[in-house]
Every structure is written in C-alpha cells, then in structure tokens.
Short mmCIF file of C-alpha atoms and ligand atoms in Angstrom, two decimals:
data_model
loop_
_atom_site.label_atom_id
_atom_site.label_comp_id
_atom_site.label_asym_id
_atom_site.label_seq_id
_atom_site.Cartn_x
_atom_site.Cartn_y
_atom_site.Cartn_z
CA MET A 125 163.94 -7.01 3.09
CA ILE A 126 162.20 -5.44 0.19
CA ARG A 127 162.86 -8.92 -1.52
CA GLY A 128 161.32 -10.76 1.44
CA LEU A 129 158.15 -8.63 1.37
CA ARG A 130 157.94 -8.87 -2.47
CA LEU A 131 158.10 -12.62 -1.80
CA ILE A 132 155.33 -12.54 1.10
CA ALA A 133 153.10 -10.44 -1.20
CA ALA A 134 153.45 -13.01 -4.17
CA LEU A 135 152.70 -16.11 -1.90
CA ALA A 136 149.66 -14.18 -0.26
CA ALA A 137 148.35 -13.44 -3.94
CA ALA A 138 149.00 -17.06 -5.16
CA GLY A 139 146.91 -17.93 -1.81
CA LEU A 140 144.14 -15.70 -2.65
CA LEU A 141 144.01 -16.83 -6.34
CA GLY A 142 144.00 -20.50 -5.11
CA ALA A 143 141.04 -19.95 -2.80
CA ALA A 144 139.04 -18.06 -5.57
CA ALA A 145 139.77 -20.85 -7.91
CA VAL A 146 138.66 -23.65 -5.19
CA VAL A 147 135.16 -21.38 -4.54
CA THR A 148 134.75 -20.62 -8.20
CA PHE A 149 135.44 -24.07 -10.09
CA GLY A 150 133.81 -25.87 -7.15
CA LEU A 151 136.88 -27.65 -6.29
CA TYR A 152 136.14 -28.35 -2.80
CA ASN A 153 134.16 -31.51 -2.71
CA VAL A 154 131.04 -30.50 -0.31
CA SER A 155 130.07 -34.64 -0.14
CA ALA A 156 129.04 -35.68 3.20
CA GLN A 157 130.32 -39.00 1.90
CA VAL A 158 133.75 -38.02 1.90
CA GLY A 159 134.30 -36.67 5.40
CA HIS A 160 136.87 -33.78 6.15
CA TRP A 161 140.71 -33.88 4.78
CA PRO A 162 142.90 -35.55 7.51
CA GLY A 163 143.57 -33.27 10.46
CA VAL A 164 140.55 -31.19 9.48
CA SER A 165 138.10 -33.11 11.80
CA TRP A 166 140.59 -32.77 14.80
CA VAL A 167 141.34 -28.68 14.10
CA LEU A 168 137.65 -28.32 14.06
CA HIS A 169 137.07 -30.18 17.23
CA GLU A 170 139.53 -28.89 19.38
CA THR A 171 138.16 -25.31 18.10
CA PHE A 172 134.70 -26.17 19.17
CA ARG A 173 135.99 -27.62 22.62
CA ASN A 174 138.00 -24.58 23.31
CA SER A 175 135.23 -22.11 21.83
CA VAL A 176 132.86 -23.66 24.39
CA ARG A 177 135.02 -23.47 27.52
CA LEU A 178 135.88 -19.92 26.51
CA ARG A 179 132.40 -18.80 26.72
CA ALA A 180 130.43 -20.88 28.85
CA PRO A 181 128.73 -19.13 31.91
CA ALA A 182 130.37 -19.41 35.16
CA PRO A 183 129.63 -22.53 37.35
CA ALA A 184 127.96 -19.90 39.99
CA GLU A 185 125.25 -19.50 37.76
CA VAL A 186 124.02 -23.02 37.49
CA PRO A 187 120.76 -23.19 39.21
CA ASP A 188 119.36 -26.50 41.15
CA LEU A 189 119.52 -29.09 38.53
CA SER A 190 117.87 -31.89 40.66
CA ASP A 191 114.25 -30.39 40.72
CA PRO A 192 112.54 -33.11 39.28
CA ALA A 193 110.09 -30.77 37.56
CA LEU A 194 112.93 -29.11 35.98
CA VAL A 195 114.08 -32.70 34.86
CA ARG A 196 110.46 -33.59 33.35
CA LEU A 197 109.94 -30.05 31.54
CA GLY A 198 113.56 -30.87 29.96
CA GLU A 199 112.51 -34.66 29.02
CA ARG A 200 109.76 -33.25 27.38
CA HIS A 201 111.10 -30.87 25.34
CA TYR A 202 114.12 -33.08 24.56
CA ALA A 203 111.81 -35.71 23.12
CA SER A 204 110.19 -33.41 20.59
CA ALA A 205 113.10 -31.32 19.63
CA CYS A 206 116.36 -32.94 20.24
CA SER A 207 115.61 -37.07 19.79
CA PRO A 208 115.13 -36.82 16.02
CA CYS A 209 118.85 -36.32 16.12
CA HIS A 210 120.65 -37.32 19.40
CA ALA A 211 118.06 -40.43 19.84
CA ALA A 212 117.08 -41.33 23.74
CA PRO A 213 118.34 -43.61 26.29
CA GLY A 214 118.10 -47.14 25.25
CA VAL A 215 116.99 -46.08 21.53
CA GLU A 216 119.72 -46.07 18.42
CA ARG A 217 119.89 -43.19 16.48
CA THR A 218 118.39 -43.60 12.83
CA ALA A 219 120.80 -44.76 10.01
CA THR A 220 120.13 -41.21 8.16
CA MET A 221 121.46 -39.56 11.56
CA ARG A 222 124.73 -41.60 11.70
CA ALA A 223 125.32 -40.64 7.87
CA MET A 224 125.49 -37.00 9.08
CA VAL A 225 128.76 -34.99 9.06
CA PRO A 226 129.88 -34.31 11.80
CA GLN A 227 127.63 -37.20 13.12
CA PRO A 228 125.22 -35.82 16.14
CA PRO A 229 126.49 -38.06 19.05
CA HIS A 230 124.28 -40.43 20.80
CA LEU A 231 122.55 -38.73 23.70
CA ALA A 232 124.73 -40.99 26.35
CA ASP A 233 127.87 -39.91 24.75
CA ALA A 234 126.97 -36.19 23.91
CA VAL A 235 126.54 -35.53 27.88
CA GLU A 236 129.75 -37.46 29.11
CA GLN A 237 132.36 -34.70 28.10
CA TRP A 238 130.89 -31.41 29.16
CA ALA A 239 130.03 -29.51 32.47
CA PRO A 240 126.50 -28.45 32.88
CA GLU A 241 127.55 -24.79 32.21
CA GLU A 242 129.12 -25.87 28.84
CA LEU A 243 125.93 -28.06 27.90
CA HIS A 244 124.01 -24.82 28.68
CA TRP A 245 126.05 -22.99 26.26
CA ILE A 246 126.13 -25.53 23.29
CA ILE A 247 122.43 -25.85 23.63
CA GLN A 248 121.67 -22.24 23.79
CA ASN A 249 124.13 -21.16 20.88
CA GLY A 250 124.29 -24.20 18.69
CA ILE A 251 127.36 -25.30 16.71
CA LYS A 252 127.94 -23.06 13.43
CA MET A 253 128.28 -25.51 10.07
CA SER A 254 127.32 -28.67 12.08
CA GLY A 255 123.78 -29.14 11.95
CA MET A 256 123.48 -28.19 15.68
CA PRO A 257 120.68 -25.68 16.03
CA ALA A 258 120.49 -22.98 18.24
CA TRP A 259 117.92 -22.46 20.79
CA PRO A 260 115.04 -21.13 18.85
CA ALA A 261 114.36 -18.08 21.24
CA ARG A 262 117.44 -15.56 21.64
CA HIS A 263 117.28 -14.63 25.10
CA ARG A 264 115.53 -17.45 26.85
CA GLY A 265 118.62 -19.08 28.39
CA ASP A 266 116.60 -19.53 31.44
CA GLU A 267 114.51 -22.08 29.39
CA VAL A 268 117.61 -24.05 28.50
CA TRP A 269 118.49 -25.13 32.18
CA ALA A 270 115.51 -27.68 31.91
CA VAL A 271 116.98 -29.37 28.96
CA VAL A 272 120.19 -29.33 30.66
CA ALA A 273 118.77 -30.73 33.99
CA TYR A 274 117.53 -33.49 32.06
CA LEU A 275 121.08 -34.19 30.37
CA VAL A 276 122.64 -34.33 33.71
CA ALA A 277 119.77 -36.66 35.08
CA VAL A 278 121.03 -39.06 32.31
CA ARG A 279 124.35 -38.71 32.75
CA GLN A 280 124.00 -39.73 36.76
CA GLY A 281 121.58 -42.43 35.57
CA ARG A 282 118.48 -40.94 37.27
CA ALA A 283 116.68 -39.64 34.50
CA PRO A 284 112.90 -40.61 34.45
CA PRO A 285 111.61 -42.85 31.94
CA ALA A 286 109.78 -40.75 28.81
CA ALA A 287 106.36 -39.37 29.99
CA LYS A 288 103.25 -41.47 28.78
CA GLU A 289 101.10 -38.57 27.88
CA ASP A 290 102.28 -36.78 24.61
CA GLY A 291 101.43 -33.25 23.65
CA CYS A 292 100.17 -30.40 25.58
CA GLY A 293 99.02 -32.81 28.55
CA GLY A 294 102.52 -34.09 28.66
CA CYS A 295 103.55 -30.62 30.28
CA HIS A 296 100.46 -28.81 31.16
CA GLY A 297 99.06 -30.19 34.16
CA THR A 298 101.66 -32.69 34.61
CA VAL A 299 104.78 -30.85 35.08
CA ALA A 300 104.37 -28.58 38.35
CA ARG A 301 106.35 -25.45 39.14
CA HIS A 302 108.00 -24.55 35.77
CA VAL A 303 104.97 -24.70 33.47
CA PRO A 304 102.06 -22.57 33.90
CA ARG A 305 98.23 -24.11 34.39
CA LEU A 306 95.93 -23.12 31.53
CA ASP A 307 92.33 -23.84 33.31
CA ILE A 308 92.13 -20.52 34.93
CA HIS A 309 92.64 -18.71 31.38
CA THR A 310 89.99 -17.47 29.10
CA GLU A 311 89.38 -18.05 25.58
CA ALA A 312 90.67 -14.85 24.35
CA TYR A 313 94.03 -14.86 26.40
CA LEU A 314 94.80 -18.36 25.33
CA ALA A 315 94.16 -17.65 21.78
CA LYS A 316 96.39 -14.70 22.02
CA ALA A 317 99.24 -16.29 23.82
CA LEU A 318 99.19 -19.31 21.22
CA ARG A 319 99.08 -16.79 18.21
CA ASP A 320 101.90 -14.77 19.83
CA PHE A 321 104.08 -17.76 20.24
CA ILE A 322 103.20 -18.94 16.49
CA ALA A 323 104.14 -15.27 15.44
CA GLY A 324 107.31 -15.45 17.56
CA THR A 325 106.01 -12.06 19.50
CA ARG A 326 106.24 -14.26 22.54
CA ALA A 327 109.85 -15.79 22.68
CA SER A 328 110.00 -19.16 24.38
CA GLY A 329 111.94 -21.94 22.90
CA ILE A 330 109.85 -24.69 24.53
CA MET A 331 106.27 -23.29 23.49
CA GLN A 332 107.64 -22.17 19.96
CA GLN A 333 108.74 -25.78 19.42
CA ALA A 334 105.36 -27.00 20.62
CA VAL A 335 103.37 -24.94 18.43
CA SER A 336 105.59 -25.57 15.40
CA GLY A 337 102.81 -26.13 12.37
CA MET A 338 99.90 -24.90 14.22
CA THR A 339 98.19 -22.55 12.17
CA PRO A 340 96.29 -19.20 13.98
CA GLU A 341 93.06 -20.76 13.12
CA GLU A 342 93.65 -23.92 14.91
CA ALA A 343 95.35 -22.15 17.90
CA ASP A 344 92.05 -20.39 18.30
CA GLU A 345 90.23 -23.61 18.10
CA ILE A 346 92.30 -25.08 20.81
CA ALA A 347 91.94 -22.02 22.94
CA GLY A 348 87.98 -22.49 22.59
CA ARG A 349 88.33 -26.29 23.79
CA LEU A 350 90.73 -25.46 26.52
CA ALA A 351 88.84 -22.92 27.74
CA ALA A 352 85.60 -24.63 28.13
CA SER A 353 87.30 -26.99 30.85
CA PRO A 354 86.50 -25.81 34.40
CA VAL A 355 88.97 -24.59 36.91
CA VAL A 356 90.62 -27.43 38.77
CA PRO A 357 90.34 -26.32 42.52
CA GLY A 358 93.55 -26.22 44.82
CA GLY A 359 97.20 -25.89 43.93
CA ALA A 360 97.09 -22.79 45.87
CA ALA A 361 99.87 -22.36 48.41
CA ALA A 362 98.84 -22.34 52.13
CA SER A 363 99.94 -18.62 53.13
CA ALA A 364 99.91 -15.41 51.26
CA PRO A 365 102.33 -13.13 52.22
CA ALA A 366 101.15 -9.53 53.04
CA GLU A 367 104.02 -7.40 51.49
CA GLY A 368 102.85 -9.00 47.77
CA GLU A 369 98.88 -8.28 48.68
CA ALA A 370 99.92 -4.48 49.72
CA LEU A 371 101.76 -3.98 46.47
CA ALA A 372 99.14 -5.63 44.12
CA ARG A 373 96.06 -3.95 45.54
CA ARG A 374 97.80 -0.61 45.95
CA GLY A 375 100.76 -0.14 43.88
CA THR A 376 103.35 2.51 44.62
CA GLY A 377 104.47 5.73 42.83
CA ASP A 378 106.61 3.61 40.33
CA VAL A 379 104.36 0.63 40.39
CA PRO A 380 100.84 0.47 39.05
CA ALA A 381 98.18 -1.63 41.12
CA CYS A 382 98.11 -5.14 39.62
CA ALA A 383 94.84 -6.16 40.91
CA ALA A 384 93.22 -2.98 39.11
CA CYS A 385 93.40 -5.29 35.98
CA HIS A 386 94.56 -8.81 37.23
CA GLY A 387 92.04 -9.02 39.96
CA PRO A 388 90.95 -10.25 42.43
CA GLY A 389 87.80 -8.36 42.95
CA ALA A 390 86.32 -5.89 40.67
CA SER A 391 88.76 -5.06 37.79
CA ARG A 392 88.57 -3.09 34.70
CA ALA A 393 90.31 -5.83 32.85
CA ARG A 394 90.33 -5.80 29.16
CA PRO A 395 89.57 -9.36 27.59
CA GLY A 396 92.91 -10.87 26.98
CA THR A 397 93.85 -10.27 30.59
CA PRO A 398 95.40 -13.37 32.36
CA ALA A 399 94.19 -14.88 35.34
CA LEU A 400 97.07 -14.89 38.09
CA ALA A 401 95.19 -16.29 41.07
CA GLY A 402 96.57 -19.68 41.74
CA GLN A 403 99.19 -19.74 38.71
CA GLY A 404 102.69 -21.08 39.58
CA ARG A 405 104.87 -19.29 41.82
CA ALA A 406 108.05 -20.03 39.92
CA TYR A 407 106.65 -19.27 36.53
CA LEU A 408 104.96 -15.83 37.74
CA ALA A 409 108.15 -14.47 38.92
CA ALA A 410 109.78 -15.87 35.70
CA GLN A 411 107.48 -13.93 33.85
CA LEU A 412 107.92 -10.76 35.68
CA ARG A 413 111.50 -10.99 35.33
CA LEU A 414 111.27 -11.43 31.55
CA TRP A 415 109.25 -8.27 31.23
CA ARG A 416 111.33 -6.60 33.21
CA ALA A 417 114.49 -7.45 31.23
CA GLY A 418 112.37 -6.47 28.09
CA HIS A 419 112.62 -9.97 26.85
CA ARG A 420 108.74 -11.08 27.03
CA GLY A 421 106.74 -9.14 24.11
CA GLY A 422 103.18 -9.13 23.57
CA SER A 423 102.16 -6.25 26.22
CA GLU A 424 103.49 -2.55 26.39
CA VAL A 425 101.28 -2.25 29.52
CA MET A 426 102.76 -5.21 31.31
CA ALA A 427 106.42 -4.09 30.12
CA ALA A 428 105.87 -0.81 31.96
CA ALA A 429 104.25 -2.33 34.92
CA ALA A 430 107.09 -4.81 35.52
CA ARG A 431 109.82 -2.01 34.61
CA ARG A 432 110.53 -0.83 38.33
CA LEU A 433 109.85 -3.99 40.35
CA THR A 434 112.79 -5.08 42.41
CA ASP A 435 113.49 -8.85 43.05
CA ASP A 436 112.05 -8.63 46.32
CA GLN A 437 108.72 -7.33 44.95
CA ILE A 438 108.71 -9.70 42.13
CA ASP A 439 108.97 -12.64 44.62
CA ALA A 440 106.40 -11.25 46.96
CA LEU A 441 103.82 -10.60 44.13
CA ALA A 442 104.63 -13.99 42.74
CA ALA A 443 104.12 -15.48 46.23
CA TRP A 444 100.84 -13.95 46.99
CA TYR A 445 99.00 -14.58 43.56
CA ALA A 446 100.04 -18.21 43.74
CA ALA A 447 98.62 -18.58 47.24
CA LEU A 448 95.12 -17.04 46.29
CA PRO A 449 92.37 -19.84 45.16
CA PRO A 450 92.34 -20.24 41.47
CA ALA A 451 89.52 -18.64 39.53
CA LYS A 452 88.62 -18.24 35.77
CA GLY A 453 89.18 -14.65 34.49
CA PRO A 454 89.25 -11.98 35.15
CA GLY A 455 88.98 -10.92 31.34
C1 HEC B 183 118.96 -31.67 13.04
C2 HEC B 183 120.14 -32.47 13.97
C3 HEC B 183 120.18 -31.85 15.54
C4 HEC B 183 119.39 -31.40 16.43
C5 HEC B 183 117.61 -31.27 16.18
C6 HEC B 183 119.81 -31.23 17.89
N1 HEC B 183 121.38 -31.70 17.59
FE1 HEC B 183 122.69 -31.43 18.90
N2 HEC B 183 124.27 -31.81 17.63
C7 HEC B 183 124.08 -32.14 16.18
C8 HEC B 183 125.25 -32.34 15.83
C9 HEC B 183 125.38 -32.67 14.22
C10 HEC B 183 126.22 -32.32 16.63
C11 HEC B 183 127.90 -32.57 16.44
C12 HEC B 183 128.63 -31.10 16.50
C13 HEC B 183 130.05 -31.30 16.34
O1 HEC B 183 130.61 -32.50 16.66
O2 HEC B 183 130.57 -30.55 15.84
C14 HEC B 183 125.75 -31.75 17.84
C15 HEC B 183 126.03 -31.82 19.09
C16 HEC B 183 125.46 -31.71 20.16
C17 HEC B 183 126.24 -31.38 21.66
C18 HEC B 183 127.44 -31.57 21.75
C19 HEC B 183 128.06 -33.00 21.81
C20 HEC B 183 129.42 -33.26 21.47
O3 HEC B 183 130.53 -34.08 22.60
O4 HEC B 183 129.73 -33.20 20.22
C21 HEC B 183 125.00 -31.42 22.44
C22 HEC B 183 125.32 -31.33 23.90
C23 HEC B 183 123.88 -31.31 21.85
N3 HEC B 183 124.23 -31.59 20.50
C24 HEC B 183 122.72 -31.65 22.68
C25 HEC B 183 121.28 -31.06 21.84
C26 HEC B 183 120.13 -30.84 22.38
C27 HEC B 183 119.86 -30.64 23.67
C28 HEC B 183 119.16 -30.66 21.52
C29 HEC B 183 117.72 -30.30 21.68
C30 HEC B 183 117.64 -29.05 22.19
C31 HEC B 183 119.88 -30.68 20.06
N4 HEC B 183 121.23 -31.17 20.66
C32 HEC B 183 119.39 -30.59 18.89
C33 HEC B 183 122.54 -32.30 15.74
C34 HEC B 183 121.36 -31.77 16.41
C1 HEC B 184 107.31 -29.47 26.52
C2 HEC B 184 106.38 -28.67 27.43
C3 HEC B 184 105.39 -28.11 26.78
C4 HEC B 184 104.60 -28.56 25.65
C5 HEC B 184 104.63 -30.10 25.04
C6 HEC B 184 103.59 -27.51 25.74
N1 HEC B 184 103.91 -26.64 26.24
FE1 HEC B 184 102.67 -24.81 26.83
N2 HEC B 184 103.98 -23.92 27.90
C7 HEC B 184 105.07 -24.83 28.57
C8 HEC B 184 105.88 -24.05 28.74
C9 HEC B 184 107.19 -24.17 29.88
C10 HEC B 184 105.37 -22.46 28.98
C11 HEC B 184 105.82 -21.13 29.74
C12 HEC B 184 106.49 -20.52 28.48
C13 HEC B 184 106.94 -19.04 28.73
O1 HEC B 184 108.09 -19.30 29.56
O2 HEC B 184 107.01 -18.02 28.24
C14 HEC B 184 103.90 -22.80 28.23
C15 HEC B 184 103.12 -21.58 28.09
C16 HEC B 184 102.04 -21.71 27.37
C17 HEC B 184 101.10 -20.89 27.42
C18 HEC B 184 101.26 -19.77 27.96
C19 HEC B 184 100.19 -19.60 29.43
C20 HEC B 184 100.21 -18.23 30.07
O3 HEC B 184 99.77 -18.30 31.26
O4 HEC B 184 100.78 -17.19 29.56
C21 HEC B 184 99.73 -21.73 26.65
C22 HEC B 184 98.63 -20.90 26.31
C23 HEC B 184 100.12 -22.94 26.17
N3 HEC B 184 101.54 -23.08 26.89
C24 HEC B 184 99.45 -23.82 25.93
C25 HEC B 184 100.04 -24.92 25.17
C26 HEC B 184 99.29 -26.10 23.80
C27 HEC B 184 98.24 -25.71 23.56
C28 HEC B 184 100.35 -26.76 23.87
C29 HEC B 184 99.84 -28.17 22.97
C30 HEC B 184 99.80 -27.87 21.53
C31 HEC B 184 101.19 -26.57 24.85
N4 HEC B 184 100.94 -25.64 25.20
C32 HEC B 184 102.25 -27.55 24.64
C33 HEC B 184 105.43 -26.28 28.11
C34 HEC B 184 105.03 -27.15 27.18
C1 HEC B 185 96.91 -1.83 32.53
C2 HEC B 185 96.47 -3.60 33.09
C3 HEC B 185 97.46 -4.05 33.91
C4 HEC B 185 98.28 -3.73 34.94
C5 HEC B 185 98.17 -2.40 36.02
C6 HEC B 185 99.31 -4.79 35.50
N1 HEC B 185 99.08 -6.08 34.13
FE1 HEC B 185 99.74 -7.83 34.15
N2 HEC B 185 99.15 -8.29 32.25
C7 HEC B 185 98.21 -7.56 31.57
C8 HEC B 185 98.05 -8.01 30.44
C9 HEC B 185 97.16 -7.32 29.21
C10 HEC B 185 98.47 -9.00 30.40
C11 HEC B 185 98.77 -10.12 28.93
C12 HEC B 185 99.91 -9.76 28.34
C13 HEC B 185 100.07 -10.46 27.13
O1 HEC B 185 100.52 -11.89 27.40
O2 HEC B 185 100.20 -10.05 26.16
C14 HEC B 185 99.47 -9.53 31.40
C15 HEC B 185 100.14 -10.09 31.86
C16 HEC B 185 100.67 -10.53 33.36
C17 HEC B 185 101.50 -11.69 33.80
C18 HEC B 185 101.62 -13.00 32.58
C19 HEC B 185 100.71 -13.97 33.24
C20 HEC B 185 100.73 -15.35 32.24
O3 HEC B 185 100.00 -16.19 32.70
O4 HEC B 185 101.63 -15.54 31.44
C21 HEC B 185 101.92 -11.29 34.87
C22 HEC B 185 102.67 -12.41 35.44
C23 HEC B 185 101.45 -10.06 35.20
N3 HEC B 185 100.69 -9.88 34.20
C24 HEC B 185 101.61 -9.68 36.76
C25 HEC B 185 101.29 -8.40 37.16
C26 HEC B 185 101.67 -7.77 38.08
C27 HEC B 185 102.45 -8.39 39.13
C28 HEC B 185 101.21 -6.50 38.21
C29 HEC B 185 101.40 -5.33 39.19
C30 HEC B 185 102.95 -5.16 38.99
C31 HEC B 185 100.67 -6.26 36.81
N4 HEC B 185 100.63 -7.26 35.95
C32 HEC B 185 100.09 -5.21 36.37
C33 HEC B 185 97.71 -6.28 32.34
C34 HEC B 185 97.89 -5.46 33.25
#
C-alpha cells in the first residue's frame, strides 16, 4: 500500500519535472507549420464541441431569426468583423487565413454543424487558444442574434447579397428596426454617443467595431456633418398607445416623467439629451432593457429612470415615442 503510494508520488514528481523542462527549455514547438501532435486535434475538437453543447442557451431563447432587417444587420457586421477570417459566400479565404492553426473554417462550413443557439454561444464567447475572438461587448448577447440570423440565412440559401452601401450608411438609414435613425439627433448627442463607443463606456459589439480606429476628434467632425442633415419626415407608426403617453408625460411614484427631459413639448433637457420621437420602436425598447439591466453605460440619470420599468411599461413607452412625428432635438 505504502509502496504503491510512493510509486504514484514518484511518477507525479517525474511528470511535473518533465512539464517544467518542456516549459523552461522551450521543448514544445509552437510553430504553426507543424500542427498538433497526432490525436491532439481530435481531443481539442471534441472538447470544444462538447463544451459548446453544455453551455449554449436553451433553444427556447432563440428569437425570430427570419426577420430580414436582423439578417441584413448581421450581414453588415459580418462583412466588417468576420469575413477577414471566414470569407463570404462565393469568396475563398486568403492563403494566410488558410495557414492558421486551427484554420478558420469557410463560412459555408462553419454554419453547417451547429444549431442557432450553439452559434450564438460560439460568437459571443469565442474559442480560447484558437484565434476565434469573443464578442467585443461582454453583456451584449442581444446583438449577437443578428449575426446568427445571417449565418442561418446563409445555411438555408436565403442570405441577401452583400449590401452595396459600405460604412455608416450601410446600416443607418438602410436597415430598419434594430438600427437607430440618426437624423433626429443633435450634434452634442451624436458626438457623445460616438465618443462613448470609442471609449467603450457604451458597450456595443457592432458600434465598437464600426468606430475602430476613429479618433474622438474625428467623431466630433462626423457628428457635426450628420447633425447638419435635415430630419427625414415619416417613419412614424400609425397609432400611439395611450398608456405610453400617460407614463411619458406624468411618470409615476417610481418612474420620472420622460417628457420633462425628452419632450415632446417644452423640455428642460440639457444638451446631449437625445430625441426619441420617431425613433425605431424595437431600438428604444432594447435600450431601455439595457439600462434596466445595468448594461448601457453613459448616463446615471437614465439608469435611474429605467430601473423600475416593467416590460409592459417599456413596450408602451417605446411604442408611443416611435409613433410621434420625428423632430430634431430636444437638446
Ligand atoms: C482572427 C480570425 C477570426 C475572426 C475575426 C473570426 N473568427 Fe470565427 N473562427 C476562427 C478560427 C480560427 C476558428 C476555428 C476554431 C477551432 O476550430 O477550434 C473559428 C471558428 C468559428 C466558428 C465555429 C465553426 C467550427 O465548426 O469550427 C464559428 C461559427 C465562427 N468562427 C464564427 C465567427 C463569426 C460570426 C465571426 C465574426 C463575428 C468570427 N467567427 C470572427 C477565427 C476567426
Ligand atoms: C453594422 C451596422 C452599423 C454600422 C456600419 C454603423 N452603425 Fe451605428 N449603430 C448600429 C447599431 C446596431 C446601433 C445601436 C447600438 C446599441 O445597441 O447600442 C448603432 C448606434 C449608433 C449611434 C447611437 C445612436 C443613438 O440613438 O444613441 C450613433 C451615433 C451611430 N451608431 C453612428 C454611426 C456612425 C457615425 C457610423 C459610421 C462610422 C456607424 N454608426 C456605423 C449599427 C451600425
Ligand atoms: C433627467 C432627464 C431624463 C429623464 C427623466 C429621462 N431621460 Fe432618457 N435620457 C436622458 C439622457 C441625458 C440620455 C442620454 C444618455 C447617454 O446616452 O449618455 C437619455 C437617453 C435615453 C434613451 C436612449 C436614446 C437613444 O437614442 O439611444 C432612451 C430610449 C430614453 N432615454 C428613454 C427614456 C424614457 C422612456 C424615460 C422615462 C421613463 C426617460 N428616458 C427619462 C435623460 C433623461
């Protein structure tokens, strides 16, 4: 018994010494030319597959992925953030990407073997030690569904061709619903929003990618240009629900009156308070949920205003503001 234990201890010590030698003397070849030892790739891939299966969200959490606006938003983000490694439908990966170990699979192969909730987990978390990056904004799993919607559309052969318009206009003013309109915003608000994305104090994997490389001074300049363009009329929904109006104008014991800062009508807004009238309904509701959960930085005032909102109140407020005629301002 004692001898057995001694033997195990001796073997463990030898193993540790061996491992220390590999680390200290550089015995393990890190060259990506050689690939992994036989069997290691299989072990790593099985570990990866089972790890994703265990942790992916429940299939019931998957939203409606057939929404064309969601697919288009995903396509725009994919073109900028993912296609450098995974290429695009009908396009091959560069020779350099094919030389990576492990190789980033071509988009068409990457979508083949995973369920939508598994794709969501992979894109949000990335894959350690493989070159597959995590989503840049930690608590923005809501945004990841746009990319999943695009990947599922690719698998089902109904992905739209790449959008012609590149840059900001490829999403803003083109993609409805999930992307905010910018024409109603003032220069001060636009500049603050862009600076917040650059600094990472407002988390969005999509917008943080879009402002990569932008300096704060360039952000101010872009804000000035965007704010100079007039409001595009229309876009407002047909009916404005009364519950939303009562809450926005008067508030409750728990919720401040939104109109006091956001309008419509005379507001005491400080510069940098965004206009909500005519803004997209899905976007407004999503932002209010982010504040309630503590994941949209940028304003203590708004975090406090949204803290006690119920889901029904959020939907009513978003529906009411979205139905108002769009106007610049309020501050
Ligand atoms: C820097 C290169 C790089 C970028 C950028 C990148 N990936 Fe990957 N991705 C990889 C690599 C490498 C793997 C393979 C990992 C493995 O097999 O262990 C991978 C794996 C995946 C997989 C799993 C496929 C499979 O079966 O192995 C999916 C899905 C995926 N990536 C989607 C995306 C999406 C969507 C984006 C953009 C948001 C993205 N990737 C950005 C390198 C990248
Ligand atoms: C891939 C699509 C995409 C591209 C490209 C893009 N945006 Fe965005 N933008 C979004 C989305 C989605 C949001 C909402 C982010 C969130 O959920 O916080 C957003 C939010 C914003 C906001 C905040 C608006 C508000 O009401 O708070 C501003 C300002 C903005 N974008 C400006 C720009 C500018 C300037 C560019 C070009 C440099 C650009 N965007 C490129 C998708 C995009
Ligand atoms: C004391 C003033 C104040 C009150 C009251 C207030 N807000 Fe805000 N709100 C702000 C400010 C300031 C911002 C800009 C925050 C930032 O991005 O830094 C903002 C941002 C927003 C945004 C984001 C808009 C966009 O384009 O991204 C929404 C949505 C919003 N508020 C809705 C509401 C609703 C609904 C209420 C009422 C329940 C409310 N606010 C009450 C000051 C206020």
